mmCIF file of C-alpha atoms and ligand atoms in Angstrom:
data_model
loop_
_atom_site.group_PDB
_atom_site.id
_atom_site.type_symbol
_atom_site.label_atom_id
_atom_site.label_comp_id
_atom_site.label_asym_id
_atom_site.label_seq_id
_atom_site.Cartn_x
_atom_site.Cartn_y
_atom_site.Cartn_z
ATOM 1 C CA MET A 1 35.197 124.886 -52.680
ATOM 2 C CA LEU A 2 33.542 127.956 -51.232
ATOM 3 C CA ASN A 3 36.212 130.060 -49.502
ATOM 4 C CA ILE A 4 34.765 132.539 -47.045
ATOM 5 C CA PHE A 5 37.151 135.143 -45.732
ATOM 6 C CA LEU A 6 36.394 137.509 -42.929
ATOM 7 C CA GLY A 7 39.526 139.667 -42.758
ATOM 8 C CA TYR A 8 43.287 139.439 -42.679
ATOM 9 C CA ALA A 9 43.981 140.326 -39.049
ATOM 10 C CA CYS A 10 46.500 137.943 -37.528
ATOM 11 C CA ASN A 11 48.369 137.600 -34.222
ATOM 12 C CA PHE A 12 51.506 136.537 -36.118
ATOM 13 C CA LYS A 13 53.629 138.504 -38.517
ATOM 14 C CA CYS A 14 55.178 135.970 -40.829
ATOM 15 C CA GLY A 15 57.455 137.360 -43.496
ATOM 16 C CA TYR A 16 56.206 134.876 -46.103
ATOM 17 C CA CYS A 17 52.522 135.563 -45.512
ATOM 18 C CA LEU A 18 50.586 135.871 -48.759
ATOM 19 C CA GLN A 19 48.176 138.339 -47.269
ATOM 20 C CA SER A 20 48.709 141.961 -46.451
ATOM 21 C CA PRO A 21 46.326 143.696 -44.037
ATOM 22 C CA SER A 22 45.984 146.511 -46.582
ATOM 23 C CA SER A 23 44.189 144.069 -48.894
ATOM 24 C CA SER A 24 41.691 142.990 -46.236
ATOM 25 C CA PRO A 25 37.972 142.766 -47.003
ATOM 26 C CA PRO A 26 35.803 145.651 -45.790
ATOM 27 C CA ARG A 27 35.007 145.699 -42.053
ATOM 28 C CA HIS A 28 31.806 143.858 -41.201
ATOM 29 C CA ASN A 29 29.010 144.721 -38.834
ATOM 30 C CA PRO A 30 27.432 141.985 -36.684
ATOM 31 C CA GLN A 31 24.240 142.124 -38.773
ATOM 32 C CA ASP A 32 26.285 141.380 -41.922
ATOM 33 C CA VAL A 33 26.635 137.779 -40.737
ATOM 34 C CA ASP A 34 22.865 137.237 -40.663
ATOM 35 C CA ARG A 35 22.438 138.800 -44.089
ATOM 36 C CA PHE A 36 25.306 136.710 -45.440
ATOM 37 C CA VAL A 37 23.875 133.453 -44.066
ATOM 38 C CA GLU A 38 20.434 134.237 -45.465
ATOM 39 C CA LYS A 39 21.834 134.895 -48.939
ATOM 40 C CA ILE A 40 24.500 132.218 -49.082
ATOM 41 C CA ILE A 41 22.125 129.355 -48.233
ATOM 42 C CA PRO A 42 20.277 129.422 -51.592
ATOM 43 C CA TYR A 43 23.591 130.039 -53.382
ATOM 44 C CA ILE A 44 25.089 126.899 -51.810
ATOM 45 C CA GLN A 45 21.970 124.864 -52.591
ATOM 46 C CA ASN A 46 21.650 126.083 -56.184
ATOM 47 C CA ASN A 47 25.322 125.499 -56.954
ATOM 48 C CA GLY A 48 25.613 122.111 -55.243
ATOM 49 C CA ILE A 49 28.487 123.306 -53.053
ATOM 50 C CA ASP A 50 29.798 120.507 -50.865
ATOM 51 C CA GLU A 51 33.101 121.951 -49.658
ATOM 52 C CA ILE A 52 33.576 125.047 -47.552
ATOM 53 C CA SER A 53 36.639 126.713 -46.148
ATOM 54 C CA TYR A 54 37.085 129.510 -43.597
ATOM 55 C CA TRP A 55 40.054 131.849 -43.837
ATOM 56 C CA GLY A 56 41.610 134.778 -42.012
ATOM 57 C CA GLY A 57 44.275 136.150 -41.495
ATOM 58 C CA GLU A 58 43.971 134.065 -38.404
ATOM 59 C CA PRO A 59 40.390 132.737 -38.459
ATOM 60 C CA LEU A 60 40.235 132.266 -34.684
ATOM 61 C CA LEU A 61 40.313 136.076 -34.401
ATOM 62 C CA TYR A 62 37.006 135.944 -36.294
ATOM 63 C CA TRP A 63 35.655 132.911 -34.468
ATOM 64 C CA PRO A 64 32.289 134.311 -33.263
ATOM 65 C CA ARG A 65 31.379 135.247 -36.848
ATOM 66 C CA ILE A 66 32.649 132.005 -38.344
ATOM 67 C CA LYS A 67 30.745 130.030 -35.746
ATOM 68 C CA ALA A 68 27.568 132.045 -36.386
ATOM 69 C CA ILE A 69 27.889 131.451 -40.143
ATOM 70 C CA HIS A 70 28.549 127.734 -40.001
ATOM 71 C CA GLU A 71 25.953 127.052 -37.311
ATOM 72 C CA GLY A 72 23.468 129.042 -39.413
ATOM 73 C CA LEU A 73 24.212 126.845 -42.434
ATOM 74 C CA LEU A 74 23.836 123.673 -40.383
ATOM 75 C CA ARG A 75 20.561 124.894 -38.841
ATOM 76 C CA ALA A 76 19.266 125.385 -42.389
ATOM 77 C CA GLY A 77 19.893 121.671 -42.980
ATOM 78 C CA LEU A 78 22.990 122.065 -45.198
ATOM 79 C CA THR A 79 25.611 119.364 -45.018
ATOM 80 C CA PHE A 80 29.172 119.473 -46.315
ATOM 81 C CA GLY A 81 31.515 116.712 -47.403
ATOM 82 C CA PHE A 82 34.508 118.839 -46.469
ATOM 83 C CA VAL A 83 34.891 121.705 -43.999
ATOM 84 C CA LYS A 84 38.363 123.236 -43.941
ATOM 85 C CA PHE A 85 39.750 125.558 -41.284
ATOM 86 C CA VAL A 86 43.299 126.912 -41.630
ATOM 87 C CA THR A 87 44.816 128.322 -38.437
ATOM 88 C CA ASN A 88 48.176 128.971 -36.821
ATOM 89 C CA GLY A 89 46.755 127.090 -33.824
ATOM 90 C CA SER A 90 48.135 129.463 -31.192
ATOM 91 C CA LEU A 91 44.707 130.669 -30.068
ATOM 92 C CA LEU A 92 42.986 127.299 -29.993
ATOM 93 C CA GLU A 93 40.880 126.735 -26.896
ATOM 94 C CA ASP A 94 38.903 123.703 -25.782
ATOM 95 C CA HIS A 95 35.614 125.210 -26.941
ATOM 96 C CA HIS A 96 36.999 125.702 -30.485
ATOM 97 C CA VAL A 97 38.126 122.076 -30.552
ATOM 98 C CA GLU A 98 34.712 120.835 -29.448
ATOM 99 C CA VAL A 99 32.905 122.822 -32.130
ATOM 100 C CA LEU A 100 35.393 122.002 -34.916
ATOM 101 C CA ASN A 101 35.133 118.311 -34.063
ATOM 102 C CA ARG A 102 31.336 118.559 -34.086
ATOM 103 C CA TRP A 103 31.531 120.100 -37.565
ATOM 104 C CA ASP A 104 33.847 117.249 -38.598
ATOM 105 C CA ALA A 105 36.188 120.011 -39.750
ATOM 106 C CA TYR A 106 39.580 119.276 -41.252
ATOM 107 C CA VAL A 107 41.871 121.678 -39.411
ATOM 108 C CA VAL A 108 45.159 122.648 -41.037
ATOM 109 C CA ILE A 109 47.680 123.871 -38.478
ATOM 110 C CA SER A 110 50.214 126.141 -40.141
ATOM 111 C CA HIS A 111 53.441 125.410 -38.357
ATOM 112 C CA HIS A 112 55.627 128.160 -39.731
ATOM 113 C CA SER A 113 55.751 131.217 -37.590
ATOM 114 C CA TRP A 114 59.107 132.854 -38.193
ATOM 115 C CA GLN A 115 58.902 136.542 -38.900
ATOM 116 C CA GLU A 116 61.915 137.261 -41.077
ATOM 117 C CA PRO A 117 64.225 135.224 -43.252
ATOM 118 C CA HIS A 118 66.690 133.721 -40.788
ATOM 119 C CA SER A 119 70.170 132.371 -41.059
ATOM 120 C CA SER A 120 70.535 128.621 -41.088
ATOM 121 C CA GLN A 121 72.738 128.893 -37.969
ATOM 122 C CA GLU A 122 69.834 130.002 -35.775
ATOM 123 C CA PRO A 123 68.280 127.381 -33.486
ATOM 124 C CA ARG A 124 64.999 126.201 -34.934
ATOM 125 C CA PRO A 125 61.789 126.005 -32.948
ATOM 126 C CA THR A 126 60.527 122.501 -32.405
ATOM 127 C CA LEU A 127 57.473 121.675 -30.342
ATOM 128 C CA GLY A 128 56.691 125.187 -29.166
ATOM 129 C CA LYS A 129 55.147 126.148 -25.882
ATOM 130 C CA HIS A 130 54.164 122.632 -24.923
ATOM 131 C CA SER A 131 57.524 121.219 -25.775
ATOM 132 C CA GLN A 132 58.428 118.180 -23.745
ATOM 133 C CA GLN A 133 62.039 119.244 -23.721
ATOM 134 C CA GLY A 134 61.222 122.838 -22.802
ATOM 135 C CA GLU A 135 63.623 124.059 -25.457
ATOM 136 C CA SER A 136 63.320 126.990 -27.908
ATOM 137 C CA THR A 137 59.752 127.852 -27.056
ATOM 138 C CA PRO A 138 58.443 130.597 -29.307
ATOM 139 C CA PRO A 139 55.411 132.255 -27.721
ATOM 140 C CA ASP A 140 53.519 131.895 -30.958
ATOM 141 C CA ALA A 141 53.611 128.124 -31.395
ATOM 142 C CA PRO A 142 50.454 126.086 -31.908
ATOM 143 C CA SER A 143 48.715 124.940 -28.731
ATOM 144 C CA TRP A 144 49.623 121.327 -29.296
ATOM 145 C CA ASP A 145 47.564 120.033 -26.396
ATOM 146 C CA LYS A 146 44.458 121.370 -28.179
ATOM 147 C CA VAL A 147 45.682 120.277 -31.612
ATOM 148 C CA ALA A 148 46.141 116.783 -30.227
ATOM 149 C CA ARG A 149 42.409 116.666 -29.462
ATOM 150 C CA LEU A 150 41.308 117.541 -33.006
ATOM 151 C CA CYS A 151 39.722 114.565 -34.744
ATOM 152 C CA ARG A 152 40.846 115.582 -38.251
ATOM 153 C CA SER A 153 43.926 117.691 -38.728
ATOM 154 C CA SER A 154 47.235 118.069 -40.485
ATOM 155 C CA VAL A 155 50.308 120.109 -39.726
ATOM 156 C CA SER A 156 51.235 122.293 -42.654
ATOM 157 C CA PHE A 157 54.832 123.121 -43.562
ATOM 158 C CA LEU A 158 56.027 125.548 -46.173
ATOM 159 C CA PHE A 159 58.934 125.131 -48.566
ATOM 160 C CA THR A 160 60.614 128.495 -49.087
ATOM 161 C CA HIS A 161 64.077 129.743 -50.005
ATOM 162 C CA GLU A 162 64.794 129.370 -46.270
ATOM 163 C CA ASP A 163 63.350 125.868 -45.944
ATOM 164 C CA LEU A 164 64.163 123.485 -48.766
ATOM 165 C CA PHE A 165 64.212 120.233 -46.802
ATOM 166 C CA ALA A 166 61.468 118.288 -45.046
ATOM 167 C CA TRP A 167 63.660 116.354 -42.604
ATOM 168 C CA PRO A 168 63.392 118.888 -39.719
ATOM 169 C CA TRP A 169 59.603 118.814 -40.069
ATOM 170 C CA PHE A 170 59.519 115.039 -39.899
ATOM 171 C CA ARG A 171 61.483 115.297 -36.655
ATOM 172 C CA VAL A 172 58.905 117.751 -35.292
ATOM 173 C CA LEU A 173 56.156 115.268 -36.164
ATOM 174 C CA GLU A 174 58.021 112.406 -34.523
ATOM 175 C CA ASP A 175 58.490 114.473 -31.342
ATOM 176 C CA LEU A 176 54.809 115.356 -31.343
ATOM 177 C CA GLU A 177 53.762 111.752 -31.822
ATOM 178 C CA GLN A 178 56.018 110.590 -29.045
ATOM 179 C CA HIS A 179 54.726 113.270 -26.713
ATOM 180 C CA TRP A 180 51.005 113.031 -27.447
ATOM 181 C CA GLY A 181 50.752 109.348 -28.284
ATOM 182 C CA ARG A 182 48.831 109.862 -31.499
ATOM 183 C CA PRO A 183 49.717 110.294 -35.167
ATOM 184 C CA PHE A 184 50.227 113.751 -36.704
ATOM 185 C CA PHE A 185 49.956 114.196 -40.444
ATOM 186 C CA PRO A 186 52.043 116.572 -42.574
ATOM 187 C CA TYR A 187 50.816 118.731 -45.388
ATOM 188 C CA VAL A 188 53.491 120.540 -47.361
ATOM 189 C CA HIS A 189 53.161 123.390 -49.758
ATOM 190 C CA TRP A 190 55.379 125.801 -51.633
ATOM 191 C CA VAL A 191 55.612 129.522 -50.999
ATOM 192 C CA ARG A 192 53.825 131.866 -53.398
ATOM 193 C CA ALA A 193 55.987 134.804 -54.412
ATOM 194 C CA THR A 194 53.235 137.370 -53.982
ATOM 195 C CA GLU A 195 53.761 140.977 -53.014
ATOM 196 C CA GLY A 196 52.701 140.122 -49.417
ATOM 197 C CA CYS A 197 55.625 137.663 -49.123
ATOM 198 C CA ALA A 198 59.097 139.036 -48.381
ATOM 199 C CA PRO A 199 61.314 138.415 -51.441
ATOM 200 C CA GLY A 200 63.877 136.719 -49.170
ATOM 201 C CA PHE A 201 61.497 133.728 -49.048
ATOM 202 C CA TYR A 202 60.912 133.438 -52.802
ATOM 203 C CA LEU A 203 62.142 130.192 -54.331
ATOM 204 C CA THR A 204 64.864 130.613 -56.955
ATOM 205 C CA HIS A 205 66.128 128.409 -59.782
ATOM 206 C CA ASP A 206 69.228 127.660 -57.684
ATOM 207 C CA ASP A 207 66.902 126.507 -54.890
ATOM 208 C CA LEU A 208 65.163 124.120 -57.280
ATOM 209 C CA ASP A 209 68.522 122.558 -58.195
ATOM 210 C CA ILE A 210 68.760 121.521 -54.535
ATOM 211 C CA HIS A 211 65.083 121.055 -53.721
ATOM 212 C CA VAL A 212 63.915 118.875 -56.607
ATOM 213 C CA PRO A 213 66.425 116.044 -55.901
ATOM 214 C CA HIS A 214 65.224 116.198 -52.280
ATOM 215 C CA LEU A 215 61.634 115.725 -53.460
ATOM 216 C CA TRP A 216 62.740 112.613 -55.370
ATOM 217 C CA GLU A 217 64.454 111.351 -52.239
ATOM 218 C CA LEU A 218 61.169 111.831 -50.359
ATOM 219 C CA ALA A 219 59.182 110.135 -53.120
ATOM 220 C CA GLU A 220 61.431 107.093 -52.837
ATOM 221 C CA GLN A 221 60.936 107.120 -49.087
ATOM 222 C CA ARG A 222 57.191 107.125 -49.613
ATOM 223 C CA LEU A 223 57.477 103.999 -51.714
ATOM 224 C CA GLU A 224 59.623 102.411 -49.025
ATOM 225 C CA GLY A 225 56.762 102.948 -46.567
ATOM 226 C CA ASP A 226 57.788 106.083 -44.691
ATOM 227 C CA ARG A 227 54.547 107.422 -43.216
ATOM 228 C CA HIS A 228 55.458 111.129 -43.181
ATOM 229 C CA ALA A 229 56.743 110.965 -46.762
ATOM 230 C CA HIS A 230 53.547 109.150 -47.665
ATOM 231 C CA PHE A 231 51.235 111.796 -46.233
ATOM 232 C CA MET A 232 53.230 114.811 -47.414
ATOM 233 C CA PHE A 233 52.529 113.759 -51.017
ATOM 234 C CA GLU A 234 49.061 112.349 -50.474
ATOM 235 C CA GLY A 235 46.978 115.507 -50.985
ATOM 236 C CA HIS A 236 49.092 116.598 -53.969
ATOM 237 C CA LEU A 237 48.821 113.169 -55.545
ATOM 238 C CA ARG A 238 45.055 113.127 -55.052
ATOM 239 C CA ASP A 239 44.758 116.541 -56.756
ATOM 240 C CA TRP A 240 47.050 115.433 -59.579
ATOM 241 C CA ARG A 241 45.047 112.238 -60.132
ATOM 242 C CA ARG A 242 41.809 114.215 -60.146
ATOM 243 C CA ASP A 243 42.875 117.193 -62.280
ATOM 244 C CA PHE A 244 45.544 116.032 -64.712
ATOM 245 C CA HIS A 245 44.012 115.226 -68.085
ATOM 246 C CA PRO A 246 46.310 115.830 -71.068
ATOM 247 C CA ASP A 247 43.429 117.221 -73.131
ATOM 248 C CA GLY A 248 41.784 118.952 -70.194
ATOM 249 C CA ASP A 249 40.589 122.501 -69.953
ATOM 250 C CA SER A 250 42.797 125.296 -68.637
ATOM 251 C CA LYS A 251 40.903 127.057 -65.896
ATOM 252 C CA PRO A 252 42.668 129.459 -63.549
ATOM 253 C CA MET A 253 44.069 127.931 -60.389
ATOM 254 C CA CYS A 254 41.966 129.899 -57.952
ATOM 255 C CA HIS A 255 38.885 131.084 -59.803
ATOM 256 C CA GLY A 256 36.017 129.101 -61.281
ATOM 257 C CA ASP A 257 33.333 126.676 -60.163
ATOM 258 C CA HIS A 258 36.048 124.801 -58.260
ATOM 259 C CA HIS A 259 37.135 127.901 -56.316
ATOM 260 C CA ILE A 260 34.627 130.516 -55.225
ATOM 261 C CA SER A 261 36.195 133.067 -52.880
ATOM 262 C CA VAL A 262 33.875 135.579 -51.241
ATOM 263 C CA ASP A 263 33.707 138.138 -48.458
ATOM 264 C CA LEU A 264 30.606 138.675 -46.334
ATOM 265 C CA ALA A 265 29.244 141.238 -48.779
ATOM 266 C CA GLY A 266 29.216 138.539 -51.467
ATOM 267 C CA ASN A 267 32.072 140.109 -53.420
ATOM 268 C CA ARG A 268 33.941 137.458 -55.334
ATOM 269 C CA TYR A 269 37.724 137.553 -55.791
ATOM 270 C CA GLY A 270 40.370 135.885 -57.892
ATOM 271 C CA CYS A 271 42.403 134.956 -54.809
ATOM 272 C CA HIS A 272 41.346 134.081 -51.281
ATOM 273 C CA HIS A 273 44.413 135.844 -49.901
ATOM 274 C CA SER A 274 43.678 139.245 -51.325
ATOM 275 C CA ALA A 275 40.537 141.351 -51.305
ATOM 276 C CA ARG A 276 42.019 144.053 -53.491
ATOM 277 C CA VAL A 277 39.362 145.747 -55.585
ATOM 278 C CA GLU A 278 41.461 145.030 -58.695
ATOM 279 C CA LEU A 279 40.906 141.306 -58.015
ATOM 280 C CA ARG A 280 37.143 141.589 -57.520
ATOM 281 C CA THR A 281 35.571 139.530 -60.266
ATOM 282 C CA GLY A 282 31.921 140.196 -59.447
ATOM 283 C CA SER A 283 29.320 139.563 -56.782
ATOM 284 C CA ILE A 284 27.558 136.284 -56.037
ATOM 285 C CA PHE A 285 24.637 138.102 -54.440
ATOM 286 C CA ALA A 286 24.055 140.709 -57.122
ATOM 287 C CA PRO A 287 25.245 139.115 -60.347
ATOM 288 C CA GLU A 288 25.551 141.598 -63.154
ATOM 289 C CA GLY A 289 27.170 141.613 -66.536
ATOM 290 C CA PRO A 290 30.879 142.184 -66.801
ATOM 291 C CA THR A 291 32.104 145.679 -65.996
ATOM 292 C CA PRO A 292 35.471 147.129 -67.029
ATOM 293 C CA THR A 293 36.700 146.457 -63.457
ATOM 294 C CA THR A 294 35.604 142.815 -63.346
ATOM 295 C CA GLU A 295 36.890 142.231 -66.871
ATOM 296 C CA ARG A 296 40.286 143.573 -65.846
ATOM 297 C CA ALA A 297 40.210 141.338 -62.740
ATOM 298 C CA ILE A 298 39.371 138.239 -64.793
ATOM 299 C CA ALA A 299 42.130 139.104 -67.265
ATOM 300 C CA HIS A 300 44.539 139.296 -64.311
ATOM 301 C CA VAL A 301 43.386 135.943 -62.951
ATOM 302 C CA GLU A 302 43.835 134.362 -66.390
ATOM 303 C CA LYS A 303 47.070 136.086 -67.282
ATOM 304 C CA PHE A 304 49.191 132.933 -67.116
ATOM 305 C CA VAL A 305 46.688 130.165 -67.747
ATOM 306 C CA LYS A 306 45.535 131.778 -71.001
ATOM 307 C CA SER A 307 49.070 132.575 -72.163
ATOM 308 C CA GLY A 308 50.402 130.859 -75.283
ATOM 309 C CA ASP A 309 52.778 128.653 -73.247
ATOM 310 C CA CYS A 310 50.111 127.427 -70.838
ATOM 311 C CA MET A 311 47.457 126.901 -73.516
ATOM 312 C CA VAL A 312 49.629 124.284 -75.232
ATOM 313 C CA CYS A 313 51.133 122.808 -72.066
ATOM 314 C CA PRO A 314 50.081 119.176 -71.511
ATOM 315 C CA ILE A 315 49.772 119.653 -67.735
ATOM 316 C CA ARG A 316 47.664 122.820 -67.830
ATOM 317 C CA SER A 317 44.520 121.129 -66.451
ATOM 318 C CA TRP A 318 46.393 120.335 -63.242
ATOM 319 C CA CYS A 319 48.863 123.242 -63.010
ATOM 320 C CA ARG A 320 46.316 125.851 -64.180
ATOM 321 C CA GLY A 321 49.074 128.326 -64.985
ATOM 322 C CA ASN A 322 50.114 128.498 -61.343
ATOM 323 C CA CYS A 323 49.600 131.475 -59.024
ATOM 324 C CA HIS A 324 48.596 134.528 -61.020
ATOM 325 C CA LEU A 325 49.946 136.847 -58.304
ATOM 326 C CA SER A 326 53.417 135.342 -58.372
ATOM 327 C CA ASN A 327 56.497 137.424 -59.051
ATOM 328 C CA THR A 328 58.506 134.317 -59.954
ATOM 329 C CA HIS A 329 56.371 132.673 -62.611
ATOM 330 C CA ASP A 330 59.302 131.067 -64.418
ATOM 331 C CA VAL A 331 60.405 129.351 -61.197
ATOM 332 C CA ASP A 332 56.808 128.241 -60.493
ATOM 333 C CA CYS A 333 56.466 126.866 -64.023
ATOM 334 C CA ARG A 334 59.698 124.883 -63.769
ATOM 335 C CA LEU A 335 58.732 123.536 -60.334
ATOM 336 C CA ALA A 336 55.264 122.510 -61.597
ATOM 337 C CA LYS A 337 56.828 120.492 -64.423
ATOM 338 C CA LYS A 338 59.231 118.820 -62.002
ATOM 339 C CA LYS A 339 56.415 118.033 -59.566
ATOM 340 C CA HIS A 340 54.320 116.622 -62.382
ATOM 341 C CA LYS A 341 57.114 114.226 -63.357
ATOM 342 C CA LEU A 342 57.541 113.175 -59.767
ATOM 343 C CA LEU A 343 53.806 112.645 -59.101
ATOM 344 C CA ALA A 344 53.433 110.766 -62.374
ATOM 345 C CA TRP A 345 56.342 108.535 -61.347
ATOM 346 C CA ILE A 346 54.812 107.833 -57.924
ATOM 347 C CA ASP A 347 51.483 107.102 -59.600
ATOM 348 C CA ALA A 348 53.153 104.718 -62.054
ATOM 349 C CA GLN A 349 54.936 102.880 -59.224
ATOM 350 C CA GLU A 350 51.750 102.565 -57.212
ATOM 351 C CA ASN A 351 49.182 102.046 -59.973
ATOM 352 C CA GLY A 352 51.205 100.826 -62.931
ATOM 353 C CA SER A 353 52.058 102.818 -66.031
ATOM 354 C CA ASN A 354 49.272 104.301 -68.083
ATOM 355 C CA ASN A 355 49.101 106.894 -70.812
ATOM 356 C CA ARG A 356 48.543 109.690 -68.294
ATOM 357 C CA ASN A 357 51.816 109.270 -66.505
ATOM 358 C CA THR A 358 53.928 108.811 -69.607
ATOM 359 C CA ILE A 359 52.989 112.199 -71.122
ATOM 360 C CA LYS A 360 56.158 114.065 -72.095
ATOM 361 C CA VAL A 361 56.443 117.531 -70.560
ATOM 362 C CA PRO A 362 59.070 119.940 -71.952
HETATM 363 S S1 SF4 B 1 53.733 124.140 -66.195
HETATM 364 FE FE1 SF4 B 1 54.152 126.235 -66.888
HETATM 365 S S2 SF4 B 1 53.421 126.283 -69.033
HETATM 366 FE FE2 SF4 B 1 52.503 124.487 -68.028
HETATM 367 S S3 SF4 B 1 50.510 125.201 -67.286
HETATM 368 FE FE3 SF4 B 1 51.999 125.409 -65.613
HETATM 369 S S4 SF4 B 1 52.733 127.499 -65.738
HETATM 370 FE FE4 SF4 B 1 51.764 127.015 -67.685
HETATM 371 S S1 SF4 B 2 46.193 133.509 -56.507
HETATM 372 FE FE1 SF4 B 2 45.760 131.449 -55.721
HETATM 373 S S2 SF4 B 2 47.788 130.494 -55.481
HETATM 374 FE FE2 SF4 B 2 48.112 132.707 -55.652
HETATM 375 S S3 SF4 B 2 48.167 133.454 -53.530
HETATM 376 FE FE3 SF4 B 2 46.050 133.655 -54.284
HETATM 377 S S4 SF4 B 2 44.984 131.752 -53.629
HETATM 378 FE FE4 SF4 B 2 47.218 131.401 -53.509
#
């Protein structure tokens, strides 16, 4: 996956955001796009890159540049098996939808726009500004009428200390489906306890005591045929089936041939949510030998995956030591082991037992 990030400007201010504007890539001039396209084309061809992803902040704030880049790649005859676009959906207009559909892009709509940790007594937003019921309409909700016209999309939900259960999200999806007369697909992920994320959202061990049994409940629902429970695990199961090999290599989660994160100057980073110089691992346009700065960055990226615990862990090829920017590594590690057991169980139910899903994990 080639992750191209333009900057971290955003029209939302979510407390759990992994990105901080202070770690944004350098500002770009319009001519930087042309130079980038010219240089990235041979890089994509030479490295057989088939998957590309555009990131902000909010990428629609950078739409003219993203459009110029992708159209430039297509004009050069490049094709991609997977084009990913992650947006909060609030700025979507018809012309974006037309272009994203033409690119056959898979658009992930992040449906989590609360600014601060909230109390569980507060009313929760549901459908947003196009709500059928006209209730609790945050101004920053996705433009569902535009989302409904996307050919390939999912609605992404985030488990955090504040949100440990998927049921409210399934209700949102059901309301959307009823209103728009088409299916909506969930994608769930788990908060990363980075310095950009307010600590009030970090998952704790006490949270896992509640959350993990809920995941098992959802896994059972998947097997019983629940469509939302099916799709919320689908991407994670696919990754687990692809990456989990008990004797596999331990590459970092977000840096390697599988994850190439660059800004328009060709600087490469160990995380596509932070363009801090300390995470700059080199340049794809001007490759040079390691420098003390890039060596320090690589050491940071590998700090968990190359640790003694991870090196002997049987699930390292899938877990990859987890997020190297996390402030709650012990919680992440425990959750990864629990998720592995759960995914292995689902796999065994659906595909029959094999030696991969009976591996014992401490
Ligand atoms: S589960 Fe824990 S020990 Fe195993 S690879 Fe992940 S972070 Fe490392
Ligand atoms: S290091 Fe990887 S997992 Fe962690 S915030 Fe960055 S992209 Fe996400």
